[in-house]
Amino acid sequence: MSEEAGGTNIGPLDIGRVMAALPHRYPMLLVDRVEELILDKSIVAIKAVTINEAFFQGHFPGRPIMPGVLTVEALAQAAGVLAVESLGLAGSGKLVYFMAIDGVKFRKPVEPGILLRLEVEFLQKRARVCKFAGRATIDGELAAECEFTAMIADPPKA
């Protein structure tokens, strides 16, 4: 751990730590590792996009492209790790639910064989509702960007 301006850097985090923060599992877990996490500030995570992803079978045959909604979901999952770690909720069972997605722009297709860099920062943080700005990049080039709001809540009763 190191101190950064505005927060404590607790990265990098391996897949075990990511899975401890998120309830998602294959095939919906879209964060493979965290390179940097500055509590109360930002996260940089990685999604290794491979041809083995189930969605490439139908999106699109002969021209595999990761669906844009899954790129946004990957950003949201990175934000979930940031929120859970910043709010001290790891292992609590709390879930992070989408409330709103604003200003989504897709700039470059996400294809198999790349490392998708997920950069997310807090715009606003409260105990139950957080707002984030996210950018997904490929080799430094912008693939997608958006702002989104999420709510921290208990899981539904079984």
PDB file of C-alpha atoms in Angstrom:
ATOM      1  CA  MET A   1       0.000   0.000   0.000  1.00  0.00           C
ATOM      2  CA  SER A   2       1.142   3.496  -0.726  1.00  0.00           C
ATOM      3  CA  GLU A   3      -0.261   6.948  -0.136  1.00  0.00           C
ATOM      4  CA  GLU A   4      -1.420   8.898  -3.181  1.00  0.00           C
ATOM      5  CA  ALA A   5      -2.777  12.441  -3.241  1.00  0.00           C
ATOM      6  CA  GLY A   6      -6.385  11.998  -2.156  1.00  0.00           C
ATOM      7  CA  GLY A   7      -6.266   8.339  -1.095  1.00  0.00           C
ATOM      8  CA  THR A   8      -4.424   5.130  -0.349  1.00  0.00           C
ATOM      9  CA  ASN A   9      -3.264   2.990  -3.273  1.00  0.00           C
ATOM     10  CA  ILE A  10      -4.106  -0.656  -2.535  1.00  0.00           C
ATOM     11  CA  GLY A  11      -3.396  -2.099  -5.997  1.00  0.00           C
ATOM     12  CA  PRO A  12      -2.548  -4.289  -7.730  1.00  0.00           C
ATOM     13  CA  LEU A  13      -5.275  -6.838  -6.955  1.00  0.00           C
ATOM     14  CA  ASP A  14      -5.371 -10.351  -8.390  1.00  0.00           C
ATOM     15  CA  ILE A  15      -8.467 -12.209  -9.577  1.00  0.00           C
ATOM     16  CA  GLY A  16      -9.060 -13.670  -6.093  1.00  0.00           C
ATOM     17  CA  ARG A  17      -9.331 -10.208  -4.586  1.00  0.00           C
ATOM     18  CA  VAL A  18     -11.561  -9.065  -7.478  1.00  0.00           C
ATOM     19  CA  MET A  19     -13.869 -12.032  -6.850  1.00  0.00           C
ATOM     20  CA  ALA A  20     -13.957 -11.210  -3.135  1.00  0.00           C
ATOM     21  CA  ALA A  21     -15.252  -7.730  -4.007  1.00  0.00           C
ATOM     22  CA  LEU A  22     -17.745  -8.730  -6.734  1.00  0.00           C
ATOM     23  CA  PRO A  23     -20.459 -11.403  -6.793  1.00  0.00           C
ATOM     24  CA  HIS A  24     -20.018 -11.921 -10.560  1.00  0.00           C
ATOM     25  CA  ARG A  25     -18.662 -15.210 -11.878  1.00  0.00           C
ATOM     26  CA  TYR A  26     -17.990 -16.698 -15.305  1.00  0.00           C
ATOM     27  CA  PRO A  27     -19.310 -15.846 -17.834  1.00  0.00           C
ATOM     28  CA  MET A  28     -20.297 -12.442 -16.394  1.00  0.00           C
ATOM     29  CA  LEU A  29     -17.103 -11.556 -14.516  1.00  0.00           C
ATOM     30  CA  LEU A  30     -15.497  -8.955 -16.788  1.00  0.00           C
ATOM     31  CA  VAL A  31     -12.586  -7.731 -14.633  1.00  0.00           C
ATOM     32  CA  ASP A  32      -9.481  -9.919 -14.664  1.00  0.00           C
ATOM     33  CA  ARG A  33      -7.193  -7.832 -12.488  1.00  0.00           C
ATOM     34  CA  VAL A  34      -6.788  -4.427 -10.907  1.00  0.00           C
ATOM     35  CA  GLU A  35      -3.573  -2.576 -11.667  1.00  0.00           C
ATOM     36  CA  GLU A  36      -4.218   0.401  -9.400  1.00  0.00           C
ATOM     37  CA  LEU A  37      -6.901   1.247  -6.869  1.00  0.00           C
ATOM     38  CA  ILE A  38      -6.724   4.531  -4.997  1.00  0.00           C
ATOM     39  CA  LEU A  39      -9.328   4.421  -2.235  1.00  0.00           C
ATOM     40  CA  ASP A  40     -12.020   7.100  -2.515  1.00  0.00           C
ATOM     41  CA  LYS A  41     -10.644   8.199  -5.886  1.00  0.00           C
ATOM     42  CA  SER A  42     -10.073   5.852  -8.836  1.00  0.00           C
ATOM     43  CA  ILE A  43      -9.337   2.411 -10.230  1.00  0.00           C
ATOM     44  CA  VAL A  44      -7.509   1.028 -13.255  1.00  0.00           C
ATOM     45  CA  ALA A  45      -8.535  -2.529 -14.114  1.00  0.00           C
ATOM     46  CA  ILE A  46      -7.933  -4.909 -17.008  1.00  0.00           C
ATOM     47  CA  LYS A  47     -10.247  -7.171 -18.992  1.00  0.00           C
ATOM     48  CA  ALA A  48      -8.345  -9.631 -21.191  1.00  0.00           C
ATOM     49  CA  VAL A  49     -10.620 -10.044 -24.204  1.00  0.00           C
ATOM     50  CA  THR A  50     -10.177 -13.493 -25.778  1.00  0.00           C
ATOM     51  CA  ILE A  51     -11.824 -15.298 -28.671  1.00  0.00           C
ATOM     52  CA  ASN A  52     -13.055 -17.880 -26.125  1.00  0.00           C
ATOM     53  CA  GLU A  53     -15.711 -15.433 -24.833  1.00  0.00           C
ATOM     54  CA  ALA A  54     -19.148 -16.979 -25.448  1.00  0.00           C
ATOM     55  CA  PHE A  55     -20.605 -13.790 -26.956  1.00  0.00           C
ATOM     56  CA  PHE A  56     -18.158 -13.885 -29.887  1.00  0.00           C
ATOM     57  CA  GLN A  57     -19.981 -16.934 -31.305  1.00  0.00           C
ATOM     58  CA  GLY A  58     -22.883 -14.706 -32.323  1.00  0.00           C
ATOM     59  CA  HIS A  59     -21.494 -11.149 -32.208  1.00  0.00           C
ATOM     60  CA  PHE A  60     -20.566 -11.314 -35.043  1.00  0.00           C
ATOM     61  CA  PRO A  61     -19.675 -14.497 -36.962  1.00  0.00           C
ATOM     62  CA  GLY A  62     -16.672 -13.638 -39.132  1.00  0.00           C
ATOM     63  CA  ARG A  63     -16.183 -10.240 -37.408  1.00  0.00           C
ATOM     64  CA  PRO A  64     -16.002 -10.755 -33.615  1.00  0.00           C
ATOM     65  CA  ILE A  65     -16.706  -7.561 -31.657  1.00  0.00           C
ATOM     66  CA  MET A  66     -17.391  -7.333 -27.915  1.00  0.00           C
ATOM     67  CA  PRO A  67     -20.910  -5.948 -27.429  1.00  0.00           C
ATOM     68  CA  GLY A  68     -20.815  -2.319 -26.273  1.00  0.00           C
ATOM     69  CA  VAL A  69     -23.128  -3.075 -23.364  1.00  0.00           C
ATOM     70  CA  LEU A  70     -20.518  -5.533 -22.053  1.00  0.00           C
ATOM     71  CA  THR A  71     -17.826  -2.863 -22.292  1.00  0.00           C
ATOM     72  CA  VAL A  72     -20.044  -0.635 -20.139  1.00  0.00           C
ATOM     73  CA  GLU A  73     -20.667  -3.582 -17.787  1.00  0.00           C
ATOM     74  CA  ALA A  74     -16.899  -4.099 -17.453  1.00  0.00           C
ATOM     75  CA  LEU A  75     -16.533  -0.418 -16.472  1.00  0.00           C
ATOM     76  CA  ALA A  76     -19.371  -0.841 -13.968  1.00  0.00           C
ATOM     77  CA  GLN A  77     -17.721  -3.900 -12.442  1.00  0.00           C
ATOM     78  CA  ALA A  78     -14.465  -1.978 -12.044  1.00  0.00           C
ATOM     79  CA  ALA A  79     -16.486   0.766 -10.349  1.00  0.00           C
ATOM     80  CA  GLY A  80     -18.037  -1.888  -8.108  1.00  0.00           C
ATOM     81  CA  VAL A  81     -14.596  -2.974  -6.915  1.00  0.00           C
ATOM     82  CA  LEU A  82     -13.673   0.680  -6.305  1.00  0.00           C
ATOM     83  CA  ALA A  83     -16.868   1.349  -4.340  1.00  0.00           C
ATOM     84  CA  VAL A  84     -16.743  -1.852  -2.273  1.00  0.00           C
ATOM     85  CA  GLU A  85     -13.092  -1.341  -1.347  1.00  0.00           C
ATOM     86  CA  SER A  86     -13.464   2.413  -0.675  1.00  0.00           C
ATOM     87  CA  LEU A  87     -16.538   1.934   1.507  1.00  0.00           C
ATOM     88  CA  GLY A  88     -14.993  -1.007   3.409  1.00  0.00           C
ATOM     89  CA  LEU A  89     -17.679  -3.439   2.197  1.00  0.00           C
ATOM     90  CA  ALA A  90     -15.516  -6.285   0.857  1.00  0.00           C
ATOM     91  CA  GLY A  91     -16.946  -9.584   2.075  1.00  0.00           C
ATOM     92  CA  SER A  92     -20.155  -7.918   3.337  1.00  0.00           C
ATOM     93  CA  GLY A  93     -22.392  -9.389   0.629  1.00  0.00           C
ATOM     94  CA  LYS A  94     -23.499  -5.921  -0.458  1.00  0.00           C
ATOM     95  CA  LEU A  95     -24.245  -5.505  -4.158  1.00  0.00           C
ATOM     96  CA  VAL A  96     -23.665  -2.554  -6.466  1.00  0.00           C
ATOM     97  CA  TYR A  97     -26.644  -1.960  -8.789  1.00  0.00           C
ATOM     98  CA  PHE A  98     -26.784   0.284 -11.870  1.00  0.00           C
ATOM     99  CA  MET A  99     -29.210   3.193 -11.465  1.00  0.00           C
ATOM    100  CA  ALA A 100     -28.358   5.299 -14.542  1.00  0.00           C
ATOM    101  CA  ILE A 101     -25.967   5.377 -17.472  1.00  0.00           C
ATOM    102  CA  ASP A 102     -25.316   8.722 -19.168  1.00  0.00           C
ATOM    103  CA  GLY A 103     -23.415   9.968 -22.191  1.00  0.00           C
ATOM    104  CA  VAL A 104     -22.215   6.604 -23.469  1.00  0.00           C
ATOM    105  CA  LYS A 105     -19.991   6.927 -26.513  1.00  0.00           C
ATOM    106  CA  PHE A 106     -18.326   4.078 -28.381  1.00  0.00           C
ATOM    107  CA  ARG A 107     -15.217   5.114 -30.303  1.00  0.00           C
ATOM    108  CA  LYS A 108     -13.430   1.910 -31.295  1.00  0.00           C
ATOM    109  CA  PRO A 109     -14.511  -1.739 -31.596  1.00  0.00           C
ATOM    110  CA  VAL A 110     -13.284  -4.121 -28.906  1.00  0.00           C
ATOM    111  CA  GLU A 111     -11.932  -7.242 -30.593  1.00  0.00           C
ATOM    112  CA  PRO A 112     -10.439 -10.491 -29.316  1.00  0.00           C
ATOM    113  CA  GLY A 113      -6.773 -10.501 -28.398  1.00  0.00           C
ATOM    114  CA  ILE A 114      -6.600  -7.138 -26.644  1.00  0.00           C
ATOM    115  CA  LEU A 115      -6.258  -5.944 -23.074  1.00  0.00           C
ATOM    116  CA  LEU A 116      -9.118  -3.566 -22.361  1.00  0.00           C
ATOM    117  CA  ARG A 117      -7.989  -0.958 -19.836  1.00  0.00           C
ATOM    118  CA  LEU A 118     -10.854   0.155 -17.574  1.00  0.00           C
ATOM    119  CA  GLU A 119     -10.340   3.547 -15.924  1.00  0.00           C
ATOM    120  CA  VAL A 120     -13.013   4.675 -13.480  1.00  0.00           C
ATOM    121  CA  GLU A 121     -13.120   7.557 -11.036  1.00  0.00           C
ATOM    122  CA  PHE A 122     -15.596   8.731  -8.455  1.00  0.00           C
ATOM    123  CA  LEU A 123     -17.540  11.845  -9.392  1.00  0.00           C
ATOM    124  CA  GLN A 124     -19.635  11.677  -6.223  1.00  0.00           C
ATOM    125  CA  LYS A 125     -19.582   9.247  -3.303  1.00  0.00           C
ATOM    126  CA  ARG A 126     -22.225   8.767  -0.655  1.00  0.00           C
ATOM    127  CA  ALA A 127     -22.963   5.854   1.659  1.00  0.00           C
ATOM    128  CA  ARG A 128     -25.581   4.301  -0.673  1.00  0.00           C
ATOM    129  CA  VAL A 129     -25.308   6.080  -4.048  1.00  0.00           C
ATOM    130  CA  CYS A 130     -22.158   6.774  -6.075  1.00  0.00           C
ATOM    131  CA  LYS A 131     -21.584   8.464  -9.421  1.00  0.00           C
ATOM    132  CA  PHE A 132     -18.648   7.503 -11.652  1.00  0.00           C
ATOM    133  CA  ALA A 133     -16.918   8.475 -14.892  1.00  0.00           C
ATOM    134  CA  GLY A 134     -15.459   5.612 -16.904  1.00  0.00           C
ATOM    135  CA  ARG A 135     -13.183   5.202 -19.913  1.00  0.00           C
ATOM    136  CA  ALA A 136     -12.230   1.982 -21.675  1.00  0.00           C
ATOM    137  CA  THR A 137      -9.047   2.176 -23.733  1.00  0.00           C
ATOM    138  CA  ILE A 138      -7.066  -0.102 -26.043  1.00  0.00           C
ATOM    139  CA  ASP A 139      -3.353   0.678 -26.322  1.00  0.00           C
ATOM    140  CA  GLY A 140      -4.042   4.250 -25.209  1.00  0.00           C
ATOM    141  CA  GLU A 141      -6.893   4.797 -27.681  1.00  0.00           C
ATOM    142  CA  LEU A 142     -10.400   5.513 -26.384  1.00  0.00           C
ATOM    143  CA  ALA A 143     -12.831   2.640 -27.057  1.00  0.00           C
ATOM    144  CA  ALA A 144     -15.762   3.791 -24.897  1.00  0.00           C
ATOM    145  CA  GLU A 145     -16.658   6.360 -22.263  1.00  0.00           C
ATOM    146  CA  CYS A 146     -19.635   7.100 -20.029  1.00  0.00           C
ATOM    147  CA  GLU A 147     -20.866   8.343 -16.681  1.00  0.00           C
ATOM    148  CA  PHE A 148     -23.009   6.130 -14.494  1.00  0.00           C
ATOM    149  CA  THR A 149     -24.692   6.033 -11.129  1.00  0.00           C
ATOM    150  CA  ALA A 150     -24.904   2.995  -8.868  1.00  0.00           C
ATOM    151  CA  MET A 151     -26.616   2.088  -5.611  1.00  0.00           C
ATOM    152  CA  ILE A 152     -25.114  -0.025  -2.820  1.00  0.00           C
ATOM    153  CA  ALA A 153     -27.755  -2.417  -1.476  1.00  0.00           C
ATOM    154  CA  ASP A 154     -28.336  -5.709   0.271  1.00  0.00           C
ATOM    155  CA  PRO A 155     -28.840  -8.715  -2.015  1.00  0.00           C
ATOM    156  CA  PRO A 156     -32.448  -9.803  -2.607  1.00  0.00           C
ATOM    157  CA  LYS A 157     -33.900 -12.260  -0.111  1.00  0.00           C
ATOM    158  CA  ALA A 158     -33.806 -15.873  -1.310  1.00  0.00           C
TER     159      ALA A 158
END
